[in-house]
Amino acid sequence: MKAVILAGGLGMRLRPLTLKTPKPMLLLGKKPILEHLIDWNKKNGVKSIVLCVSYLRKTIEGYFEDGKKFGVKIEYAVSNKPLATAGQLKTAEEFIDDTFVCVYGDSIFDFSLRNMIKQHKAKKAFATMSLYEYKTNLEYGVINTSKTGKVTSWIEKPEIKANINMGCYVMEPGILKYIPKNKPYGMDDVIKKAMNRKKIVNSFITKKGFTDIGNKESYEQANKEYAKKFRKKG
């Protein structure tokens, strides 16, 4: 099975860190984020990787080359302009002929991809999305009222829970037909299109094993957590 890793974004929210370094090559500990992702795929039995690259791509290609020294096979799908998530995936079409994994290149995962792949096949899904059970507290008191305006309850800073998209998918190659060529296109548009066509879109929910590195604050937090974890292991 192949994994397609989307590593072509501009990393605007992480500037100035990403002015000379592509976002997936920012260090987490002593390794780039992208190397952690490749290690995770390998640990889960996926050793053939397609990297979708664009912005500062030579940095990525020069570091990973053909993947041999990382114990995997790496191929490159190249775009000359930003194409958003699904648009980037489309550039890897020529490399895909079977069920595949698709991963965003700016997150760290530590859940069982093997189990996700097994579930995808058992349920004969067209696409399976990894979802993370996210909890947060609202900063305000929530006041519920009746239709007449009477206050019925006051809940101070309630906890809310939601399943959020982690940016890891198992997909069938047919999904690529739904993505226009050489045009910015979001993964949400593709998934909605698949559902509209009555295709089975399934979910794989996990309560742990996800670190998003979307902005400077979350990148700093990820480094702190990684250092703490590393100290515990040591």
PDB file of C-alpha atoms in Angstrom:
ATOM      1  CA  MET A   1       0.000   0.000   0.000  1.00  0.00           C
ATOM      2  CA  LYS A   2       1.123   3.549  -0.712  1.00  0.00           C
ATOM      3  CA  ALA A   3       0.876   6.655   1.431  1.00  0.00           C
ATOM      4  CA  VAL A   4       0.547  10.052  -0.199  1.00  0.00           C
ATOM      5  CA  ILE A   5       1.849  12.833   2.047  1.00  0.00           C
ATOM      6  CA  LEU A   6       0.768  16.376   1.178  1.00  0.00           C
ATOM      7  CA  ALA A   7       3.893  18.470   1.700  1.00  0.00           C
ATOM      8  CA  GLY A   8       3.464  21.374  -0.717  1.00  0.00           C
ATOM      9  CA  GLY A   9       1.795  24.070   1.415  1.00  0.00           C
ATOM     10  CA  LEU A  10       3.209  27.571   1.941  1.00  0.00           C
ATOM     11  CA  GLY A  11       2.957  27.476   5.759  1.00  0.00           C
ATOM     12  CA  MET A  12       1.705  31.082   5.926  1.00  0.00           C
ATOM     13  CA  ARG A  13       0.585  30.846   9.570  1.00  0.00           C
ATOM     14  CA  LEU A  14       4.070  29.765  10.627  1.00  0.00           C
ATOM     15  CA  ARG A  15       5.960  32.648   9.046  1.00  0.00           C
ATOM     16  CA  PRO A  16       8.768  33.758   9.436  1.00  0.00           C
ATOM     17  CA  LEU A  17       9.774  30.150  10.317  1.00  0.00           C
ATOM     18  CA  THR A  18       8.679  28.973   6.875  1.00  0.00           C
ATOM     19  CA  LEU A  19      10.326  31.681   4.767  1.00  0.00           C
ATOM     20  CA  LYS A  20      13.325  29.463   4.035  1.00  0.00           C
ATOM     21  CA  THR A  21      12.084  26.095   5.312  1.00  0.00           C
ATOM     22  CA  PRO A  22       8.969  24.281   4.055  1.00  0.00           C
ATOM     23  CA  LYS A  23       6.535  23.622   6.907  1.00  0.00           C
ATOM     24  CA  PRO A  24       6.922  19.789   6.859  1.00  0.00           C
ATOM     25  CA  MET A  25      10.697  20.241   7.306  1.00  0.00           C
ATOM     26  CA  LEU A  26      10.407  22.197  10.582  1.00  0.00           C
ATOM     27  CA  LEU A  27      12.109  20.257  13.349  1.00  0.00           C
ATOM     28  CA  LEU A  28      10.260  18.418  16.064  1.00  0.00           C
ATOM     29  CA  GLY A  29      13.008  17.265  18.395  1.00  0.00           C
ATOM     30  CA  LYS A  30      15.903  16.360  16.137  1.00  0.00           C
ATOM     31  CA  LYS A  31      13.850  15.280  13.104  1.00  0.00           C
ATOM     32  CA  PRO A  32      11.673  17.155  10.607  1.00  0.00           C
ATOM     33  CA  ILE A  33       7.908  16.700  11.009  1.00  0.00           C
ATOM     34  CA  LEU A  34       7.906  14.863   7.669  1.00  0.00           C
ATOM     35  CA  GLU A  35      10.421  12.297   8.897  1.00  0.00           C
ATOM     36  CA  HIS A  36       8.199  11.562  11.917  1.00  0.00           C
ATOM     37  CA  LEU A  37       5.289  11.000   9.492  1.00  0.00           C
ATOM     38  CA  ILE A  38       7.335   8.667   7.292  1.00  0.00           C
ATOM     39  CA  ASP A  39       8.499   6.706  10.374  1.00  0.00           C
ATOM     40  CA  TRP A  40       4.876   6.390  11.533  1.00  0.00           C
ATOM     41  CA  ASN A  41       3.732   5.057   8.139  1.00  0.00           C
ATOM     42  CA  LYS A  42       6.638   2.593   8.101  1.00  0.00           C
ATOM     43  CA  LYS A  43       5.811   1.412  11.647  1.00  0.00           C
ATOM     44  CA  ASN A  44       2.277   0.693  10.405  1.00  0.00           C
ATOM     45  CA  GLY A  45       3.495  -1.350   7.432  1.00  0.00           C
ATOM     46  CA  VAL A  46       3.291   1.343   4.712  1.00  0.00           C
ATOM     47  CA  LYS A  47       6.712   1.595   3.076  1.00  0.00           C
ATOM     48  CA  SER A  48       5.946   3.147  -0.289  1.00  0.00           C
ATOM     49  CA  ILE A  49       5.552   6.921  -0.051  1.00  0.00           C
ATOM     50  CA  VAL A  50       4.558   9.598  -2.554  1.00  0.00           C
ATOM     51  CA  LEU A  51       5.471  13.117  -1.439  1.00  0.00           C
ATOM     52  CA  CYS A  52       3.389  15.886  -3.038  1.00  0.00           C
ATOM     53  CA  VAL A  53       5.804  18.809  -3.128  1.00  0.00           C
ATOM     54  CA  SER A  54       5.803  22.383  -4.379  1.00  0.00           C
ATOM     55  CA  TYR A  55       7.027  25.239  -2.139  1.00  0.00           C
ATOM     56  CA  LEU A  56      10.814  24.964  -1.468  1.00  0.00           C
ATOM     57  CA  ARG A  57      10.598  21.389  -2.749  1.00  0.00           C
ATOM     58  CA  LYS A  58      14.372  21.014  -3.289  1.00  0.00           C
ATOM     59  CA  THR A  59      14.854  21.103   0.510  1.00  0.00           C
ATOM     60  CA  ILE A  60      12.544  18.092   0.856  1.00  0.00           C
ATOM     61  CA  GLU A  61      13.939  16.202  -2.145  1.00  0.00           C
ATOM     62  CA  GLY A  62      17.546  16.812  -1.055  1.00  0.00           C
ATOM     63  CA  TYR A  63      16.876  15.481   2.446  1.00  0.00           C
ATOM     64  CA  PHE A  64      14.838  12.366   1.642  1.00  0.00           C
ATOM     65  CA  GLU A  65      16.077  11.500  -1.874  1.00  0.00           C
ATOM     66  CA  ASP A  66      14.657   8.077  -2.863  1.00  0.00           C
ATOM     67  CA  GLY A  67      13.921   7.109   0.763  1.00  0.00           C
ATOM     68  CA  LYS A  68      16.433   4.240   0.912  1.00  0.00           C
ATOM     69  CA  LYS A  69      18.236   5.534   4.012  1.00  0.00           C
ATOM     70  CA  PHE A  70      14.867   5.826   5.804  1.00  0.00           C
ATOM     71  CA  GLY A  71      13.864   2.250   4.936  1.00  0.00           C
ATOM     72  CA  VAL A  72      11.110   3.273   2.496  1.00  0.00           C
ATOM     73  CA  LYS A  73      10.643   3.977  -1.210  1.00  0.00           C
ATOM     74  CA  ILE A  74       9.905   7.642  -1.976  1.00  0.00           C
ATOM     75  CA  GLU A  75       8.514   9.111  -5.210  1.00  0.00           C
ATOM     76  CA  TYR A  76       7.695  12.767  -5.859  1.00  0.00           C
ATOM     77  CA  ALA A  77       4.597  14.394  -7.332  1.00  0.00           C
ATOM     78  CA  VAL A  78       5.478  17.994  -8.218  1.00  0.00           C
ATOM     79  CA  SER A  79       3.272  21.049  -8.565  1.00  0.00           C
ATOM     80  CA  ASN A  80       4.431  24.542  -9.525  1.00  0.00           C
ATOM     81  CA  LYS A  81       1.687  26.363  -7.642  1.00  0.00           C
ATOM     82  CA  PRO A  82      -0.357  25.980  -4.420  1.00  0.00           C
ATOM     83  CA  LEU A  83      -3.309  23.651  -5.040  1.00  0.00           C
ATOM     84  CA  ALA A  84      -4.908  23.201  -1.577  1.00  0.00           C
ATOM     85  CA  THR A  85      -5.244  19.713  -0.075  1.00  0.00           C
ATOM     86  CA  ALA A  86      -7.186  17.758  -2.713  1.00  0.00           C
ATOM     87  CA  GLY A  87      -5.519  19.646  -5.571  1.00  0.00           C
ATOM     88  CA  GLN A  88      -2.152  18.461  -4.250  1.00  0.00           C
ATOM     89  CA  LEU A  89      -3.428  14.885  -3.964  1.00  0.00           C
ATOM     90  CA  LYS A  90      -4.490  14.974  -7.632  1.00  0.00           C
ATOM     91  CA  THR A  91      -0.833  15.485  -8.650  1.00  0.00           C
ATOM     92  CA  ALA A  92      -0.081  11.964  -7.296  1.00  0.00           C
ATOM     93  CA  GLU A  93      -2.708  10.300  -9.514  1.00  0.00           C
ATOM     94  CA  GLU A  94      -0.187   8.563 -11.806  1.00  0.00           C
ATOM     95  CA  PHE A  95       1.360   6.779  -8.789  1.00  0.00           C
ATOM     96  CA  ILE A  96      -1.926   5.361  -7.442  1.00  0.00           C
ATOM     97  CA  ASP A  97      -3.690   2.217  -8.629  1.00  0.00           C
ATOM     98  CA  ASP A  98      -5.029   0.689  -5.409  1.00  0.00           C
ATOM     99  CA  THR A  99      -6.325   1.556  -1.920  1.00  0.00           C
ATOM    100  CA  PHE A 100      -4.018   4.214  -0.472  1.00  0.00           C
ATOM    101  CA  VAL A 101      -3.380   6.368   2.603  1.00  0.00           C
ATOM    102  CA  CYS A 102      -3.430  10.167   2.322  1.00  0.00           C
ATOM    103  CA  VAL A 103      -1.871  12.279   5.073  1.00  0.00           C
ATOM    104  CA  TYR A 104      -1.442  16.020   5.628  1.00  0.00           C
ATOM    105  CA  GLY A 105       2.221  16.884   6.090  1.00  0.00           C
ATOM    106  CA  ASP A 106       1.790  19.202   9.080  1.00  0.00           C
ATOM    107  CA  SER A 107       0.546  16.878  11.808  1.00  0.00           C
ATOM    108  CA  ILE A 108       2.031  14.186  14.026  1.00  0.00           C
ATOM    109  CA  PHE A 109       0.082  10.948  14.453  1.00  0.00           C
ATOM    110  CA  ASP A 110       0.453   8.128  16.935  1.00  0.00           C
ATOM    111  CA  PHE A 111      -2.642   5.964  16.518  1.00  0.00           C
ATOM    112  CA  SER A 112      -2.955   2.583  14.772  1.00  0.00           C
ATOM    113  CA  LEU A 113      -3.031   3.215  11.036  1.00  0.00           C
ATOM    114  CA  ARG A 114      -3.036  -0.585  10.589  1.00  0.00           C
ATOM    115  CA  ASN A 115      -6.397  -0.801  12.371  1.00  0.00           C
ATOM    116  CA  MET A 116      -7.763   2.084  10.299  1.00  0.00           C
ATOM    117  CA  ILE A 117      -6.776   0.306   7.061  1.00  0.00           C
ATOM    118  CA  LYS A 118      -8.324  -2.966   8.317  1.00  0.00           C
ATOM    119  CA  GLN A 119     -11.578  -1.191   9.204  1.00  0.00           C
ATOM    120  CA  HIS A 120     -11.677   0.579   5.817  1.00  0.00           C
ATOM    121  CA  LYS A 121     -11.425  -2.756   4.008  1.00  0.00           C
ATOM    122  CA  ALA A 122     -13.841  -4.603   6.308  1.00  0.00           C
ATOM    123  CA  LYS A 123     -16.515  -1.917   5.796  1.00  0.00           C
ATOM    124  CA  LYS A 124     -15.821  -1.691   2.042  1.00  0.00           C
ATOM    125  CA  ALA A 125     -15.607   2.084   2.354  1.00  0.00           C
ATOM    126  CA  PHE A 126     -14.823   4.464  -0.503  1.00  0.00           C
ATOM    127  CA  ALA A 127     -13.029   6.765   1.934  1.00  0.00           C
ATOM    128  CA  THR A 128     -12.323   6.562   5.670  1.00  0.00           C
ATOM    129  CA  MET A 129     -11.522   9.708   7.636  1.00  0.00           C
ATOM    130  CA  SER A 130      -9.565   9.735  10.885  1.00  0.00           C
ATOM    131  CA  LEU A 131     -11.381  11.798  13.506  1.00  0.00           C
ATOM    132  CA  TYR A 132     -10.102  13.055  16.834  1.00  0.00           C
ATOM    133  CA  GLU A 133     -12.362  13.520  19.850  1.00  0.00           C
ATOM    134  CA  TYR A 134     -11.614  17.139  20.682  1.00  0.00           C
ATOM    135  CA  LYS A 135     -12.655  18.724  23.976  1.00  0.00           C
ATOM    136  CA  THR A 136     -12.551  22.376  24.912  1.00  0.00           C
ATOM    137  CA  ASN A 137     -14.185  24.736  27.411  1.00  0.00           C
ATOM    138  CA  LEU A 138     -16.130  27.756  26.258  1.00  0.00           C
ATOM    139  CA  GLU A 139     -14.788  30.917  27.892  1.00  0.00           C
ATOM    140  CA  TYR A 140     -18.271  32.223  28.685  1.00  0.00           C
ATOM    141  CA  GLY A 141     -21.293  31.273  30.709  1.00  0.00           C
ATOM    142  CA  VAL A 142     -23.972  29.768  28.446  1.00  0.00           C
ATOM    143  CA  ILE A 143     -27.525  30.916  29.173  1.00  0.00           C
ATOM    144  CA  ASN A 144     -30.435  28.877  27.849  1.00  0.00           C
ATOM    145  CA  THR A 145     -33.797  30.541  27.383  1.00  0.00           C
ATOM    146  CA  SER A 146     -37.351  29.536  26.505  1.00  0.00           C
ATOM    147  CA  LYS A 147     -39.265  30.894  23.485  1.00  0.00           C
ATOM    148  CA  THR A 148     -40.681  33.661  25.656  1.00  0.00           C
ATOM    149  CA  GLY A 149     -37.217  34.767  26.779  1.00  0.00           C
ATOM    150  CA  LYS A 150     -37.387  33.259  30.270  1.00  0.00           C
ATOM    151  CA  VAL A 151     -33.948  32.112  31.487  1.00  0.00           C
ATOM    152  CA  THR A 152     -34.099  28.341  32.019  1.00  0.00           C
ATOM    153  CA  SER A 153     -30.478  27.540  32.904  1.00  0.00           C
ATOM    154  CA  TRP A 154     -26.998  28.982  33.315  1.00  0.00           C
ATOM    155  CA  ILE A 155     -24.004  26.742  32.566  1.00  0.00           C
ATOM    156  CA  GLU A 156     -20.684  28.366  33.429  1.00  0.00           C
ATOM    157  CA  LYS A 157     -17.891  27.710  30.921  1.00  0.00           C
ATOM    158  CA  PRO A 158     -19.222  24.349  29.709  1.00  0.00           C
ATOM    159  CA  GLU A 159     -17.032  21.679  28.124  1.00  0.00           C
ATOM    160  CA  ILE A 160     -17.920  20.938  24.523  1.00  0.00           C
ATOM    161  CA  LYS A 161     -16.892  17.858  22.551  1.00  0.00           C
ATOM    162  CA  ALA A 162     -16.653  17.377  18.811  1.00  0.00           C
ATOM    163  CA  ASN A 163     -15.064  14.940  16.379  1.00  0.00           C
ATOM    164  CA  ILE A 164     -12.584  16.904  14.275  1.00  0.00           C
ATOM    165  CA  ASN A 165     -10.794  15.979  11.057  1.00  0.00           C
ATOM    166  CA  MET A 166      -7.189  14.897  11.711  1.00  0.00           C
ATOM    167  CA  GLY A 167      -6.050  14.975   8.091  1.00  0.00           C
ATOM    168  CA  CYS A 168      -5.403  11.249   7.615  1.00  0.00           C
ATOM    169  CA  TYR A 169      -7.509   9.227   5.172  1.00  0.00           C
ATOM    170  CA  VAL A 170      -7.668   5.756   3.651  1.00  0.00           C
ATOM    171  CA  MET A 171      -9.137   6.042   0.152  1.00  0.00           C
ATOM    172  CA  GLU A 172      -9.982   4.153  -2.979  1.00  0.00           C
ATOM    173  CA  PRO A 173      -8.330   5.390  -6.204  1.00  0.00           C
ATOM    174  CA  GLY A 174     -11.763   6.246  -7.672  1.00  0.00           C
ATOM    175  CA  ILE A 175     -11.863   9.353  -5.470  1.00  0.00           C
ATOM    176  CA  LEU A 176      -9.271  11.013  -7.713  1.00  0.00           C
ATOM    177  CA  LYS A 177     -11.895  11.299 -10.500  1.00  0.00           C
ATOM    178  CA  TYR A 178     -13.736  13.819  -8.332  1.00  0.00           C
ATOM    179  CA  ILE A 179     -10.772  16.234  -8.179  1.00  0.00           C
ATOM    180  CA  PRO A 180     -10.195  18.753 -10.981  1.00  0.00           C
ATOM    181  CA  LYS A 181      -6.688  18.894 -12.444  1.00  0.00           C
ATOM    182  CA  ASN A 182      -4.262  21.740 -11.767  1.00  0.00           C
ATOM    183  CA  LYS A 183      -6.753  23.744  -9.711  1.00  0.00           C
ATOM    184  CA  PRO A 184      -6.890  24.589  -5.968  1.00  0.00           C
ATOM    185  CA  TYR A 185      -9.455  22.206  -4.457  1.00  0.00           C
ATOM    186  CA  GLY A 186     -10.194  21.327  -0.828  1.00  0.00           C
ATOM    187  CA  MET A 187     -10.510  17.851   0.655  1.00  0.00           C
ATOM    188  CA  ASP A 188     -13.862  18.874   2.156  1.00  0.00           C
ATOM    189  CA  ASP A 189     -15.197  19.460  -1.391  1.00  0.00           C
ATOM    190  CA  VAL A 190     -14.087  15.975  -2.493  1.00  0.00           C
ATOM    191  CA  ILE A 191     -15.582  14.220   0.537  1.00  0.00           C
ATOM    192  CA  LYS A 192     -18.892  16.104   0.110  1.00  0.00           C
ATOM    193  CA  LYS A 193     -18.919  15.206  -3.591  1.00  0.00           C
ATOM    194  CA  ALA A 194     -18.366  11.518  -2.731  1.00  0.00           C
ATOM    195  CA  MET A 195     -21.233  11.602  -0.197  1.00  0.00           C
ATOM    196  CA  ASN A 196     -23.522  13.288  -2.731  1.00  0.00           C
ATOM    197  CA  ARG A 197     -22.752  10.412  -5.105  1.00  0.00           C
ATOM    198  CA  LYS A 198     -23.829   7.975  -2.343  1.00  0.00           C
ATOM    199  CA  LYS A 199     -20.322   6.610  -1.812  1.00  0.00           C
ATOM    200  CA  ILE A 200     -19.526   5.111   1.626  1.00  0.00           C
ATOM    201  CA  VAL A 201     -17.503   7.623   3.643  1.00  0.00           C
ATOM    202  CA  ASN A 202     -16.594   6.100   6.987  1.00  0.00           C
ATOM    203  CA  SER A 203     -14.843   7.352  10.122  1.00  0.00           C
ATOM    204  CA  PHE A 204     -12.131   6.038  12.404  1.00  0.00           C
ATOM    205  CA  ILE A 205     -12.293   7.807  15.768  1.00  0.00           C
ATOM    206  CA  THR A 206      -9.396   8.113  18.189  1.00  0.00           C
ATOM    207  CA  LYS A 207      -9.069   9.941  21.520  1.00  0.00           C
ATOM    208  CA  LYS A 208      -5.288  10.229  21.378  1.00  0.00           C
ATOM    209  CA  GLY A 209      -2.352  10.231  19.004  1.00  0.00           C
ATOM    210  CA  PHE A 210      -2.819  13.556  17.199  1.00  0.00           C
ATOM    211  CA  THR A 211      -0.774  16.754  17.279  1.00  0.00           C
ATOM    212  CA  ASP A 212      -1.670  19.526  14.846  1.00  0.00           C
ATOM    213  CA  ILE A 213       1.078  21.959  13.883  1.00  0.00           C
ATOM    214  CA  GLY A 214      -0.956  24.698  12.270  1.00  0.00           C
ATOM    215  CA  ASN A 215       0.557  27.863  13.744  1.00  0.00           C
ATOM    216  CA  LYS A 216       3.460  29.126  15.873  1.00  0.00           C
ATOM    217  CA  GLU A 217       1.651  28.475  19.173  1.00  0.00           C
ATOM    218  CA  SER A 218       0.791  24.863  18.311  1.00  0.00           C
ATOM    219  CA  TYR A 219       4.324  24.281  16.975  1.00  0.00           C
ATOM    220  CA  GLU A 220       5.819  25.529  20.259  1.00  0.00           C
ATOM    221  CA  GLN A 221       3.378  23.361  22.226  1.00  0.00           C
ATOM    222  CA  ALA A 222       4.229  20.302  20.102  1.00  0.00           C
ATOM    223  CA  ASN A 223       7.937  20.814  20.802  1.00  0.00           C
ATOM    224  CA  LYS A 224       7.302  21.103  24.558  1.00  0.00           C
ATOM    225  CA  GLU A 225       5.195  17.932  24.576  1.00  0.00           C
ATOM    226  CA  TYR A 226       7.735  16.060  22.463  1.00  0.00           C
ATOM    227  CA  ALA A 227      10.587  17.067  24.789  1.00  0.00           C
ATOM    228  CA  LYS A 228       8.545  15.944  27.822  1.00  0.00           C
ATOM    229  CA  LYS A 229       7.745  12.588  26.198  1.00  0.00           C
ATOM    230  CA  PHE A 230      11.360  12.129  25.203  1.00  0.00           C
ATOM    231  CA  ARG A 231      12.575  12.841  28.755  1.00  0.00           C
ATOM    232  CA  LYS A 232      10.147  10.234  30.113  1.00  0.00           C
ATOM    233  CA  LYS A 233      11.464   7.615  27.670  1.00  0.00           C
ATOM    234  CA  GLY A 234      15.062   8.528  28.544  1.00  0.00           C
TER     235      GLY A 234
END
